Structure formats: structure tokens, C-alpha cells
XYZ file of C-alpha atoms in Angstrom:
701
model
C -19.137 -87.127 6.171
C -16.276 -86.213 8.087
C -16.961 -82.468 8.496
C -19.983 -80.301 9.221
C -21.570 -79.423 5.938
C -24.600 -77.420 4.847
C -27.497 -79.820 3.692
C -27.595 -79.416 0.109
C -30.767 -77.428 0.028
C -28.937 -74.512 -0.975
C -26.963 -76.478 -3.462
C -29.105 -77.990 -6.092
C -29.203 -81.268 -7.666
C -26.696 -82.469 -10.215
C -28.358 -83.730 -13.499
C -31.986 -82.827 -12.562
C -31.792 -79.826 -15.143
C -29.645 -78.519 -17.862
C -27.164 -75.865 -16.361
C -27.460 -76.880 -12.918
C -24.536 -75.545 -10.853
C -21.922 -78.075 -9.752
C -22.185 -79.624 -6.144
C -19.415 -78.532 -3.971
C -17.284 -81.134 -2.497
C -18.257 -82.768 0.486
C -22.026 -81.532 0.296
C -24.985 -83.723 1.202
C -27.121 -84.388 -1.941
C -30.742 -84.222 -1.732
C -33.073 -86.008 -4.153
C -35.616 -84.297 -6.099
C -39.187 -85.636 -6.833
C -41.785 -83.855 -8.941
C -45.230 -84.625 -10.372
C -45.969 -80.952 -11.387
C -44.014 -79.106 -14.136
C -40.245 -78.483 -13.317
C -40.675 -74.803 -14.495
C -42.636 -72.561 -12.204
C -43.125 -68.768 -11.974
C -41.260 -66.895 -9.364
C -42.583 -63.149 -8.725
C -40.305 -60.335 -7.956
C -40.706 -56.489 -7.692
C -39.755 -55.975 -11.345
C -41.459 -58.717 -13.447
C -42.322 -62.460 -13.321
C -39.361 -64.762 -14.477
C -39.233 -68.477 -14.794
C -36.874 -70.720 -13.165
C -36.023 -74.453 -13.075
C -37.005 -76.144 -9.807
C -33.841 -78.431 -9.974
C -31.695 -75.338 -9.700
C -30.673 -73.368 -6.529
C -31.958 -69.963 -6.501
C -30.980 -66.749 -4.636
C -34.340 -65.597 -3.100
C -34.717 -62.078 -1.569
C -37.397 -61.529 0.985
C -37.446 -58.428 2.780
C -33.584 -57.216 3.124
C -32.120 -60.773 3.090
C -30.897 -62.741 0.141
C -30.585 -66.586 0.799
C -29.417 -69.480 -1.534
C -32.732 -71.665 -1.471
C -34.589 -74.319 -3.181
C -38.279 -74.215 -3.886
C -41.183 -76.403 -3.305
C -44.883 -76.152 -4.375
C -47.619 -78.720 -4.579
C -46.148 -81.929 -6.424
C -42.695 -80.917 -5.470
C -40.571 -82.346 -2.776
C -36.817 -82.533 -1.508
C -35.419 -85.412 0.365
C -32.238 -85.081 2.364
C -30.326 -87.661 4.105
C -29.449 -87.130 7.941
C -26.141 -88.324 9.564
C -25.922 -90.588 12.277
C -24.818 -87.746 14.601
C -27.672 -85.407 13.806
C -29.606 -84.341 16.933
C -30.612 -80.745 15.895
C -31.485 -79.154 12.796
C -31.754 -75.336 12.057
C -33.300 -73.794 8.933
C -35.047 -70.790 7.445
C -38.007 -70.547 4.983
C -40.560 -68.180 3.627
C -43.343 -67.704 1.102
C -42.328 -66.199 -2.245
C -44.724 -63.282 -2.699
C -47.383 -63.251 -5.439
C -48.666 -59.694 -6.181
C -51.957 -61.313 -7.588
C -52.663 -63.908 -4.697
C -52.176 -63.060 -1.142
C -53.468 -66.409 0.246
C -51.167 -68.334 2.585
C -49.283 -71.366 1.925
C -48.004 -74.156 4.221
C -44.398 -75.119 4.638
C -44.046 -78.773 5.909
C -40.913 -80.856 7.070
C -41.328 -84.565 7.794
C -38.834 -87.114 9.133
C -38.756 -90.469 7.507
C -37.432 -93.493 9.435
C -37.479 -96.447 7.281
C -41.174 -96.853 6.086
C -42.701 -94.516 8.828
C -43.026 -90.762 8.797
C -43.022 -88.462 11.649
C -44.033 -84.782 11.106
C -41.487 -82.093 12.345
C -42.952 -78.689 11.022
C -46.011 -77.387 9.542
C -46.260 -73.590 9.267
C -48.869 -71.287 7.510
C -46.881 -68.397 5.817
C -48.275 -65.371 4.068
C -46.291 -63.763 1.084
C -44.669 -60.798 2.618
C -44.014 -62.379 6.002
C -40.127 -62.735 5.143
C -38.099 -65.406 6.453
C -38.877 -67.594 9.192
C -36.339 -69.408 11.446
C -36.463 -72.630 13.324
C -34.461 -74.894 15.460
C -35.834 -78.426 15.669
C -34.615 -81.383 17.774
C -34.311 -84.606 15.737
C -35.479 -87.925 17.279
C -32.526 -90.286 17.581
C -32.529 -93.721 16.179
C -32.600 -95.328 12.680
C -29.638 -95.622 10.312
C -31.695 -94.279 7.248
C -33.241 -90.963 8.551
C -34.176 -88.515 5.835
C -36.031 -85.121 5.713
C -38.775 -84.342 3.367
C -39.461 -80.725 2.450
C -42.864 -80.043 0.899
C -45.369 -77.370 0.707
C -49.121 -76.671 -0.002
C -50.977 -73.644 -1.285
C -50.441 -71.173 -3.999
C -47.130 -69.631 -3.430
C -43.970 -71.309 -3.722
C -41.954 -71.816 -0.409
C -38.386 -71.180 -0.253
C -35.975 -73.185 2.017
C -32.612 -71.932 2.966
C -29.855 -72.213 5.584
C -30.867 -75.905 6.302
C -28.029 -76.901 8.815
C -27.364 -80.145 10.281
C -26.074 -79.238 13.727
C -24.134 -82.339 14.715
C -21.141 -81.548 17.015
C -17.988 -80.942 15.077
C -15.281 -83.534 14.797
C -11.826 -82.832 16.289
C -10.431 -81.899 12.774
C -13.374 -79.418 12.207
C -12.968 -77.863 15.610
C -9.373 -76.844 15.132
C -10.275 -74.513 12.298
C -11.097 -70.923 13.576
C -14.194 -69.163 12.844
C -13.492 -66.106 10.568
C -14.956 -62.603 10.947
C -14.329 -59.897 8.454
C -15.342 -56.419 9.314
C -15.279 -53.503 6.732
C -15.954 -49.960 8.156
C -16.443 -48.087 5.169
C -14.696 -44.729 4.329
C -12.181 -44.962 7.320
C -8.827 -43.389 7.031
C -6.140 -44.796 9.436
C -4.917 -41.591 10.789
C -8.478 -40.781 12.305
C -8.455 -43.702 14.615
C -7.163 -43.362 18.080
C -5.718 -46.640 17.766
C -3.369 -45.258 15.331
C -2.454 -42.283 17.270
C -5.284 -39.840 16.473
C -5.465 -37.112 19.013
C -9.254 -37.657 19.393
C -10.707 -40.724 21.039
C -12.669 -41.992 18.151
C -12.085 -45.661 18.390
C -11.972 -46.848 22.240
C -13.407 -50.305 21.323
C -11.168 -50.838 18.330
C -8.084 -49.838 20.574
C -9.124 -52.598 23.073
C -9.441 -55.005 20.117
C -5.995 -53.771 18.855
C -4.205 -54.121 22.093
C -4.684 -58.032 21.920
C -4.170 -58.106 18.169
C -1.728 -57.223 15.330
C -1.973 -53.566 14.419
C -0.752 -52.848 10.822
C 0.493 -49.380 10.523
C 0.917 -49.439 6.753
C -1.939 -51.010 5.236
C -3.385 -49.821 1.983
C -6.698 -50.424 0.202
C -6.591 -51.965 -3.245
C -8.428 -49.035 -4.863
C -10.081 -45.681 -4.036
C -13.738 -46.430 -3.659
C -16.206 -49.206 -2.647
C -16.969 -51.148 -5.481
C -13.500 -52.231 -6.811
C -11.856 -52.160 -3.439
C -14.476 -54.431 -1.710
C -14.191 -56.695 -4.773
C -10.448 -56.952 -4.134
C -11.217 -57.756 -0.398
C -13.404 -60.677 -1.582
C -11.402 -62.145 -4.167
C -7.844 -61.347 -3.567
C -7.418 -59.867 -6.853
C -6.582 -56.322 -7.987
C -9.205 -54.238 -9.836
C -7.792 -54.791 -13.347
C -7.871 -58.597 -12.579
C -11.488 -58.871 -11.137
C -12.813 -56.397 -13.591
C -15.298 -54.615 -11.339
C -13.576 -51.126 -11.614
C -16.435 -48.490 -12.337
C -20.143 -48.299 -12.936
C -21.742 -50.334 -14.232
C -19.239 -52.966 -13.832
C -20.407 -56.067 -11.654
C -18.274 -58.655 -10.033
C -18.410 -61.430 -12.448
C -20.158 -64.848 -11.577
C -17.045 -66.521 -12.629
C -14.999 -64.736 -9.911
C -13.991 -67.351 -7.181
C -14.863 -65.192 -4.043
C -13.577 -65.734 -0.558
C -17.083 -67.060 0.743
C -17.089 -69.658 -2.176
C -13.698 -70.957 -1.169
C -14.590 -71.093 2.272
C -17.897 -72.660 1.714
C -16.147 -75.438 -0.311
C -14.013 -76.022 2.731
C -17.049 -76.584 4.992
C -17.597 -73.072 6.407
C -20.978 -71.563 6.983
C -21.101 -68.230 5.294
C -23.215 -65.098 6.154
C -23.071 -61.472 5.461
C -24.794 -58.323 6.868
C -24.082 -55.211 4.937
C -25.285 -51.693 4.491
C -26.054 -52.366 0.811
C -25.148 -49.658 -1.576
C -22.047 -50.882 -3.740
C -22.064 -53.868 -1.410
C -25.396 -54.967 -2.510
C -26.021 -58.458 -4.035
C -26.848 -56.588 -7.320
C -23.060 -55.891 -7.595
C -22.104 -59.725 -7.328
C -20.919 -59.693 -3.622
C -23.442 -62.367 -2.538
C -21.520 -65.140 -4.534
C -20.829 -68.130 -2.010
C -22.978 -66.657 0.935
C -25.747 -68.936 2.459
C -27.244 -65.788 3.672
C -26.590 -62.211 2.604
C -28.620 -59.503 4.450
C -28.385 -56.082 2.764
C -30.339 -52.729 3.419
C -31.320 -51.141 0.341
C -30.490 -47.584 -0.617
C -27.196 -45.792 -1.788
C -23.835 -45.289 -0.412
C -24.526 -41.762 0.159
C -27.772 -41.994 1.954
C -28.003 -42.008 5.747
C -27.054 -45.274 7.219
C -27.385 -46.963 10.654
C -24.685 -49.430 11.891
C -27.191 -50.757 14.404
C -29.304 -52.195 11.396
C -26.246 -54.360 10.453
C -24.584 -55.357 13.794
C -27.912 -56.416 15.544
C -28.916 -59.174 13.264
C -25.138 -60.236 12.869
C -25.179 -60.712 16.537
C -28.209 -62.689 16.546
C -26.868 -64.967 13.520
C -23.708 -65.352 15.830
C -26.160 -66.865 18.760
C -27.703 -69.247 16.383
C -24.515 -70.656 14.474
C -22.101 -71.807 17.353
C -21.616 -75.387 16.239
C -19.750 -75.090 13.041
C -16.667 -73.130 11.653
C -18.436 -69.936 10.196
C -17.410 -66.891 7.992
C -19.277 -63.704 8.875
C -18.859 -60.691 6.917
C -19.985 -57.274 8.390
C -19.935 -54.016 6.561
C -21.246 -50.504 7.572
C -21.353 -47.282 5.666
C -21.659 -45.527 9.139
C -18.751 -43.229 8.514
C -19.628 -42.415 4.781
C -21.037 -39.146 4.079
C -23.637 -37.652 4.933
C -22.006 -37.287 8.361
C -24.764 -37.062 10.989
C -24.354 -36.238 14.739
C -26.576 -39.156 15.848
C -26.420 -39.975 19.445
C -24.615 -36.532 20.055
C -21.217 -38.437 19.577
C -19.699 -35.639 17.504
C -20.395 -33.197 20.343
C -17.110 -34.800 21.918
C -15.200 -33.036 19.082
C -17.265 -30.049 18.117
C -16.663 -26.660 19.713
C -18.581 -25.663 22.623
C -21.655 -23.601 22.299
C -24.758 -23.908 20.105
C -24.770 -26.370 17.150
C -27.389 -25.189 14.678
C -26.396 -27.955 12.097
C -25.533 -31.391 13.142
C -25.236 -32.812 9.486
C -22.874 -32.562 6.545
C -23.850 -33.535 3.046
C -20.818 -33.741 0.369
C -23.211 -32.623 -2.366
C -23.721 -29.222 -0.369
C -20.044 -28.548 0.087
C -18.728 -25.484 -1.617
C -15.723 -25.850 -3.883
C -13.376 -25.112 -0.927
C -13.826 -25.850 2.775
C -11.796 -24.242 5.290
C -11.458 -22.671 8.769
C -14.481 -23.229 11.152
C -16.636 -24.999 8.543
C -13.995 -27.627 7.566
C -13.468 -28.135 11.446
C -17.152 -28.656 11.936
C -17.367 -31.210 8.974
C -14.180 -33.131 10.313
C -15.836 -33.234 13.803
C -18.867 -34.722 12.389
C -16.890 -37.260 10.454
C -14.907 -38.163 13.737
C -18.281 -38.606 15.378
C -19.518 -40.960 12.787
C -16.388 -43.112 13.357
C -16.969 -43.038 16.994
C -20.583 -44.378 16.634
C -19.358 -47.145 14.267
C -16.803 -48.205 16.899
C -19.513 -48.026 19.741
C -21.992 -50.225 17.935
C -19.355 -52.723 16.435
C -18.764 -53.859 19.946
C -21.948 -55.716 19.810
C -20.113 -58.093 17.589
C -17.297 -58.586 20.067
C -19.635 -58.938 23.046
C -21.750 -61.564 20.949
C -18.520 -63.617 20.235
C -17.604 -63.413 24.039
C -20.905 -64.471 25.281
C -21.079 -67.379 23.146
C -17.557 -68.373 24.201
C -16.470 -67.897 20.469
C -13.788 -65.212 20.939
C -10.995 -67.769 21.638
C -11.941 -69.762 18.461
C -12.314 -66.729 16.139
C -10.008 -64.714 14.009
C -11.069 -61.146 13.391
C -10.002 -58.763 10.861
C -11.109 -55.188 10.844
C -10.248 -52.895 7.938
C -11.769 -50.221 5.549
C -12.337 -50.374 1.703
C -10.781 -46.798 1.359
C -10.219 -43.481 3.271
C -11.665 -40.089 2.826
C -9.940 -36.675 1.918
C -10.663 -33.949 4.098
C -9.308 -30.914 1.955
C -5.585 -32.412 2.523
C -4.979 -32.106 -1.273
C -7.724 -29.549 -2.141
C -10.814 -31.802 -2.294
C -13.398 -33.523 -0.042
C -14.594 -37.063 -0.194
C -12.870 -39.920 -2.062
C -14.647 -40.312 -5.334
C -12.121 -38.689 -7.569
C -9.654 -41.682 -7.604
C -6.633 -39.746 -6.141
C -3.840 -41.960 -4.587
C -2.853 -39.844 -1.580
C -2.589 -41.544 1.836
C -5.846 -40.065 3.104
C -7.761 -41.902 0.247
C -6.020 -45.316 0.479
C -4.085 -45.860 3.995
C -6.718 -47.689 6.108
C -6.661 -49.374 9.452
C -6.089 -53.260 9.481
C -6.493 -55.082 12.844
C -5.929 -58.826 12.855
C -6.927 -60.752 15.895
C -5.919 -64.165 16.088
C -7.044 -67.126 18.139
C -3.679 -67.763 19.429
C -3.312 -64.395 21.084
C -0.495 -62.945 18.818
C -0.138 -59.285 19.088
C 2.221 -56.492 18.084
C 2.742 -53.797 15.559
C 3.518 -54.503 11.989
C 5.078 -51.769 9.776
C 5.519 -53.844 6.735
C 3.301 -52.485 4.122
C 0.270 -54.699 3.517
C -2.652 -54.553 1.025
C -6.380 -55.194 0.700
C -5.435 -58.149 -1.662
C -3.750 -59.875 1.243
C -7.119 -60.429 3.087
C -8.064 -63.677 0.946
C -4.864 -65.513 1.304
C -4.919 -64.706 5.205
C -8.416 -66.364 5.694
C -7.564 -69.009 3.388
C -4.359 -69.872 5.239
C -6.294 -69.816 8.576
C -9.129 -72.165 7.160
C -6.356 -74.656 6.041
C -6.812 -74.214 2.299
C -4.120 -75.889 0.058
C -0.873 -73.715 -0.280
C -1.406 -73.988 -4.213
C -4.442 -71.801 -3.734
C -2.704 -69.364 -1.826
C 0.129 -69.012 -4.174
C -2.247 -68.462 -7.074
C -3.224 -65.213 -5.630
C -1.196 -61.840 -6.061
C -1.304 -61.137 -2.272
C 0.409 -62.802 0.714
C -0.881 -64.376 3.856
C -0.330 -61.938 6.747
C 0.138 -65.054 9.148
C 3.777 -64.895 7.902
C 4.109 -61.526 9.680
C 2.434 -62.846 12.833
C 5.083 -65.643 13.110
C 8.046 -63.822 12.261
C 8.652 -60.588 14.387
C 11.684 -59.748 12.008
C 9.237 -59.829 8.838
C 6.937 -57.256 10.564
C 9.397 -54.403 9.669
C 10.504 -55.842 6.199
C 10.101 -53.461 3.154
C 7.658 -54.514 0.374
C 6.362 -53.102 -2.714
C 2.564 -52.236 -3.094
C 0.484 -51.463 -6.072
C -2.930 -49.441 -5.886
C -5.279 -48.560 -8.560
C -7.018 -45.203 -8.505
C -10.603 -45.332 -9.998
C -13.333 -42.538 -9.949
C -16.638 -43.600 -8.546
C -18.402 -41.383 -10.917
C -19.326 -43.204 -13.944
C -18.912 -40.239 -16.424
C -15.147 -39.917 -15.406
C -12.520 -42.000 -16.960
C -9.892 -41.340 -14.337
C -7.150 -44.164 -14.258
C -4.248 -43.818 -11.987
C -1.818 -46.135 -10.386
C 0.493 -45.789 -7.265
C 3.720 -47.842 -6.752
C 5.356 -47.812 -3.209
C 9.038 -48.987 -3.150
C 10.483 -48.218 0.351
C 10.460 -44.411 0.677
C 9.789 -43.955 -2.947
C 6.351 -43.483 -4.346
C 5.374 -43.463 -7.879
C 2.071 -41.971 -9.149
C 1.243 -42.699 -12.766
C -1.843 -41.024 -14.547
C -2.605 -43.507 -17.091
C -5.078 -41.048 -18.807
C -2.842 -38.068 -19.099
C 0.411 -40.444 -19.412
C 2.045 -38.301 -16.599
C 4.247 -39.757 -13.821
C 5.318 -38.176 -10.348
C 7.727 -39.301 -8.009
C 7.834 -38.473 -4.075
C 10.621 -39.138 -1.449
C 8.395 -40.148 1.463
C 11.265 -39.752 3.907
C 11.386 -35.922 3.144
C 7.756 -35.603 2.135
C 5.601 -37.938 3.893
C 2.410 -35.837 3.137
C 3.222 -36.220 -0.568
C 2.997 -32.263 -1.097
C 5.867 -31.774 -3.708
C 6.801 -34.224 -6.398
C 10.620 -34.425 -7.220
C 12.083 -34.278 -10.534
C 12.376 -37.890 -12.133
C 15.732 -38.900 -13.377
C 17.317 -41.904 -14.958
C 17.743 -43.505 -11.799
C 13.840 -43.842 -11.610
C 13.862 -46.398 -14.348
C 13.504 -49.281 -11.814
C 10.342 -47.920 -10.322
C 8.756 -47.085 -13.746
C 9.889 -50.544 -14.805
C 8.099 -52.143 -11.861
C 5.005 -50.198 -12.578
C 4.823 -51.052 -16.241
C 5.467 -54.703 -15.391
C 2.632 -54.823 -12.911
C 0.181 -53.288 -15.676
C 1.145 -55.738 -18.129
C 0.338 -58.480 -15.918
C -3.191 -57.148 -15.188
C -3.741 -57.180 -18.983
C -2.698 -60.929 -19.105
C -4.951 -64.190 -18.503
C -6.533 -64.627 -15.199
C -4.608 -67.842 -14.421
C -1.342 -67.511 -12.465
C 0.125 -70.915 -13.226
C 3.564 -71.193 -14.902
C 4.245 -74.003 -17.479
C 6.953 -76.606 -16.600
C 9.215 -75.448 -19.260
C 9.761 -72.264 -17.587
C 10.012 -73.170 -13.945
C 13.721 -72.055 -14.087
C 15.648 -69.679 -16.424
C 19.405 -70.405 -16.979
C 21.503 -67.205 -17.362
C 24.583 -67.823 -19.662
C 27.969 -66.471 -18.282
C 28.676 -64.574 -21.504
C 25.273 -63.296 -22.069
C 24.906 -59.535 -22.468
C 21.549 -59.610 -20.851
C 22.381 -60.796 -17.114
C 19.552 -59.628 -15.083
C 19.887 -56.353 -13.038
C 16.760 -57.377 -10.891
C 14.233 -60.113 -10.334
C 10.554 -59.691 -9.413
C 8.713 -62.738 -8.103
C 5.052 -61.663 -8.185
C 5.014 -58.283 -6.777
C 8.022 -58.781 -4.492
C 11.513 -57.759 -5.509
C 14.136 -60.283 -4.683
C 17.874 -60.155 -4.944
C 19.165 -61.116 -8.529
C 21.309 -64.288 -8.889
C 25.223 -63.855 -9.730
C 25.766 -63.888 -13.331
C 25.628 -67.335 -14.894
C 23.298 -68.568 -12.225
C 19.895 -69.967 -12.723
C 17.018 -67.899 -11.745
C 14.412 -70.063 -9.724
C 10.978 -69.010 -10.599
C 8.193 -69.869 -7.786
C 5.335 -71.690 -9.463
C 2.017 -70.164 -9.455
C 3.273 -66.447 -9.838
C 4.246 -64.215 -12.917
C 7.605 -63.057 -13.054
C 9.981 -60.357 -14.689
C 13.578 -60.003 -15.041
C 15.201 -56.691 -15.785
C 18.153 -56.386 -18.103
C 20.513 -53.730 -19.450
C 20.496 -54.309 -23.258
C 22.784 -51.473 -24.085
C 25.574 -51.242 -21.515
C 26.521 -47.721 -20.499
C 23.177 -46.060 -21.622
C 20.956 -46.494 -18.470
C 18.254 -48.150 -20.677
C 16.518 -51.188 -19.150
C 14.140 -53.773 -20.559
C 12.109 -56.229 -18.695
C 11.577 -59.910 -19.703
C 7.883 -60.422 -18.562
C 6.727 -64.064 -18.042
C 2.928 -64.275 -18.227
C 1.476 -67.291 -16.776
C 0.393 -69.881 -19.144
C 2.227 -68.458 -22.042
C 5.645 -70.078 -22.985
C 6.688 -66.878 -24.872
C 7.741 -64.210 -22.592
C 7.368 -60.656 -23.518
C 10.063 -57.740 -23.548
C 8.905 -54.475 -22.171
C 11.049 -51.525 -23.414
C 11.732 -48.695 -20.942
C 12.667 -46.214 -23.538
C 10.204 -43.825 -25.352
C 10.359 -43.960 -29.051
C 11.984 -40.930 -30.732
C 14.218 -40.051 -27.612
C 18.025 -40.010 -27.788
C 19.484 -43.246 -26.563
C 20.977 -41.504 -23.558
C 17.703 -39.955 -22.371
C 16.326 -40.961 -19.092
C 13.487 -43.619 -19.506
C 10.003 -42.668 -19.285
C 10.490 -38.895 -18.552
C 7.338 -37.120 -19.873
C 4.398 -38.817 -21.707
C 4.833 -42.641 -21.894
C 4.302 -44.462 -24.839
C 1.214 -46.797 -25.050
C 1.828 -50.286 -23.551
C 1.017 -51.949 -26.814
C 4.071 -50.398 -28.512
C 6.236 -51.661 -25.888
C 5.679 -55.554 -26.204
C 7.995 -57.534 -28.258
C 7.845 -61.314 -28.716
C 10.687 -63.211 -27.072
C 11.412 -66.783 -27.343
C 13.349 -69.225 -24.870
C 16.153 -71.198 -26.459
C 15.759 -74.894 -26.628
C 17.774 -75.545 -23.530
C 15.882 -72.787 -21.544
C 18.693 -70.381 -21.944
C 18.138 -66.589 -22.121
C 20.298 -65.245 -24.929
C 19.889 -62.107 -27.187
C 20.070 -64.525 -30.210
C 16.707 -66.174 -28.980
C 14.841 -63.181 -30.472
C 12.846 -63.949 -33.469
C 13.269 -61.658 -36.620
C 10.153 -59.490 -35.872
C 11.504 -58.835 -32.400
C 14.920 -57.887 -33.869
C 13.350 -55.463 -36.270
C 11.446 -53.755 -33.566
C 14.409 -53.653 -31.293
C 16.372 -51.876 -34.155
C 13.560 -49.562 -34.789
C 13.577 -48.283 -30.921
C 17.252 -48.086 -30.965
C 18.157 -51.228 -28.900
C 20.077 -53.075 -31.603
C 22.520 -51.451 -34.068
């Protein structure tokens, strides 16, 4: 074993039971022995359920979920120890039985050849929660093994069993990774972003030695879909957790799973709500602590950061991924510790709380100012206590070896466009423009104005962890390290796509926003309406301008992105369309080329279009010269037949501007299109069905 690995107590045993999850690469494999039945009863708050002992289980004791294996009389687990092992850390607890409160005993022995040495014997009562231990391991012997066993009526859950040997040089070069999500923070209310009030002095200091992203946008408008995007690197329409009762699929490949496969220890400390394990976010985490309750109930950031800081103190010897999430700034806004007094007007303060459900239809004047001051006070409190994490990193000499990314899952409307809160799925800046601060171990600092998205977090952390380049290319986002390395790239334009989803399960709001330079397109997919804003003249997006035929490119881009989301999850291109030859005489020479979500300059007529492996692509063509009509050739990954997306509403005159007014259903806009045998792109490659459809739409005469 050449890298630090979690002993496979949290991994299960291959082949011991049908359906056992596969072991991740590089894991130390335990051996399983049993004289009792393999199937035992596990008690939960709801009802008993049966599990297979040979599988790993996510066991919740108190507020902490941990991946565990179970022992009871007659069941043992045996694990090999490496030659460099000198210390062991682990946690364990008795699984509660509501009908039997007698204690059980957790026992850990060290085997040296044929001899056995007891290392641990602890009596545990159901309800005690998790118990942690650090144990010195005697040196000597080439075949040292650990044996986990128990005695008593309750099963013992064993979790976070780590072999704390010193990392090899290749391991020590990889940075630790910390992701902090401060829920419900709009960027323009942080003093680090120029806000007039001192809401974030500690984040200001962090930003002064980091990269500060001025134009960072969340992937969606509320916690569940946006956090799922931060954890998977996929857009909401790709990962599927969009609205209640959606759950992040167990098949999703999360950031924690990817990093654990690379040898990272993984732990999360969250405020629960829509980041609770029940929504699928615990996948890949060895430990996932989550306070119970809803997002809109009062939260306390201290209950998150204090155990996270203790975990940091106990996990110094391996690369780790730590996820910290707090709802501190989410409504209800409370004036705890009196921090909102900094922003409230002088005089008596009869009310120091604000609940969204109690707000009138319209807040204004002094009452609005009071609510905004309470919101700013919550930001100040989150900033104050998150500094506990920065201090813990500094005290353990981890700061120089740790990359820290601080962001939010969405913003908060404060009557900017006539509403409070963020749950309506509106895509104005106050709801989706969020802070993003990236502190790198090499000390790179500066300001980045190039637009970035929440889907960029996963490829950034994977790049820092040394993941294969193919894993990064298979994601729709991009690593932010390229912006750190190239000062010119920090100001480069970039398209961004954001999905607007309502957090109320009764509502079926579905909106999309596409940003291209100073042009922003809002598309209401339910009402089939599009609005276009010139951000240079109207930065607050108050007045949409009339759409014209010149807006076909923006609408084309949005439609292409939506078509991708409806396609397969894989983003691999087959070999036969890795390049597309454009014949010199073709009437369909491309007007534009999109590589993933990035537009790039089209090649000269007759030149080949190189398609980057691992990304979907689209080419824009003018089928009828002089009409202003545009079609898109959409290359779906894994499908050798591209599709044609028509930007002309059926029934409109041929010279009508594309997509002005209600848009046709996407299903009516896809026509089969075939590649020529030599990879050519000629109009003659259309099959007869495609020709008939194009004629019906007025594209062919």
C-alpha cells in the first residue's frame, strides 16, 4: 500500500453477500468470520429492518451518520496492518434497541502470529452515541492483524477506523481540501465584495490572501438542487435533484466518493435541512454529522464549526476532504449575540427576529431596513464563528497544506424585484450571484472577473487532488485552477447557465438563465416566454429590451443546453465523430461552434472542426441564406446520430425573427441527422424523414 487508506471497516467485503458494494481501489480488505446468522436486526426510530452483516451500513447515532460494519456475538472482522502502522484511530457505538437497554462490549485485539494482545475493551450503553479512541500499536511482527468483536445484546457499529501511518512523499504533496457553504449568502452583502457594512471581517482577511471571484453564480436558486450541483459537478437537470421530493440518486458520483477513491478521508458537518443525509448527500463520506430540523428553523453555526474543528485536530496525518455547511444566514433572521445591533438604527429594539412566513406581501421603509439589518447580522455571526475553522487549521499547521473554497448555494431577495426570500425560483442576481473565495496552498491571490459557476467546484477539487484529466473533462464545469495560473484568463468572458427552480413542491416553476457577455436571456419554460437584458445599460435587470432576430444566437445556445440536459448522463464522444469535416461547397458551413458550454471561434469554411473528447458539442448553421434563420447540429455524447435543432417557430413567416413570443416544444424541434460515410457534413446527409420535417417547417423548398 503506497498511500494512506482507510481500513476497509467502512467498505464491506467483496463476495460475502449478494449485492455487496464494490471495494474502492487501494482499500485494505478485511476478512469476515461468522458463526451466527449473517442477517441480524437493526433498530431505528421508525421500525426494525434487516441487514446483511457482510455489507457496510450507514449508521446514525445521535446526529452523526458514519459508514460502519457491525459485530455481535459470533461475528468478527479481521484487518491487516501495514508495517509502518504505529497508531490507530477509530469510533464505535452500540446500536440502540428500544426493548433492551443492557450494555454491550466493544473489543479490539491485536494478533501477532499466533499470539493475541487486547488493545481495547469498552462497555457501551445504547444511546451513548459514538465513542472515539486513539490507540498506540505495538511495533514488530510482519503479519500484524486487528480483530474487531463484541459481546452483549446490541450490535456494535465500527466506523472511521484509520491507520495513522506517516504519509509517503507522494501523499504529502496532495493538499487537504475544505469546502464551506454558507447558505443563503448574496455576494453584494459581504464587505469582501464592497458592501458598505462590515459584515465579513474574517472572510475579508481570507480573501486578501486568496482568489476572489467577482462573478460567481450558483447552479440553481435553492438548497437541494444547488448543493447537489456543488457535490456532483452536474447541472440540476443532469443530477435530477430539482424539487421535492427528489433525492440525489445513489448512482450519482459525488465529490466525496471521487476523493475517497483517491485516498482522502472524508467528513461533513452540516446544519441538516435539505443537506441532511436523507437527501442523498452523505454518499462517499466516512462521517456525516447533521443537525436535525428544517432549513427555516433557527440554526446555530457553532454547532457545526466546533465539532468540525475537533475533527481537524484528530485528522492531521492524511489528506482529507472536509465539508462544512451552515444555515446561519437563512431566515428566520435572529439577532443572536447582538451582532445586528451594528446595523440596526439606534434606540430601543422591541423585536430582534424576522420570520419569512410572517412577512407582509410587501416590505418597505423602516421595516424592510430592520429585516435587512437582521440578515446582515446573521452574516456577521456566520463570519465570526467560521473563523474557528481557520484557527484550527493554523493551530495544527495545516493551513499551508490546505485549499479552502468558501461559497454559497444561492442568494436572497430582499424586495429587489418585489419579493422576499429565494424560494420562488427567480433568476435575478440577488438570488444566484454568490461569493466564491478560493485560498490555495501556494498563496495565489487576486481578483477574478471571469464568470464562474457552482458546477466548477468539483473539477477544481479533483484537479487539486490529482485526479485523471479525463475525469475533469467528463464534467460540464471547468477547473478554476486555470484562472489561478493565467492572469489574462481571469478577465475572459464565458457563458453561464443557471436553472431557476421553486423550493415549494406545489409549484412547477422552471426557468433558465443564459449569460453571454453583457447579454442575459431569461427563459420561462412553463409559460414559454423569453426576456433579454443588456447588463451594460441595466445591471440590476429592471427592464427587458425587445427581442430581435439578432438574438437568435442567445436563444440557440440556451436551446442547445436544454437539449443536452435531456440527453444521456455520459459525456463521451464516439471515435467516429471526434472531428467533423466541413466541405468547401457546403451550404451549411458553421456560423458558430460550442465546445461544452464554451463558445469558440468557428473555423474557416472548408476546414475541419476539432471536437474535444469528453464534451457534447453544437454547430450553428444558416440553412436558408439571407433569412436570418439558424439551425444547430447537436452532438449528443454516445449517440452517433447528431440532431438538428430548428430556431424557427412553426407557422411563422420565413423572415420572422426566431423564437419571438412563445417557443415551440423542444420535442418538435429535433430532427434526425446522419453523418456521411467520410464524416462529411452535407445537407444531402439528411434521411427522408428529416427532409420531410424540414420542408414542413419551411427550411427546404
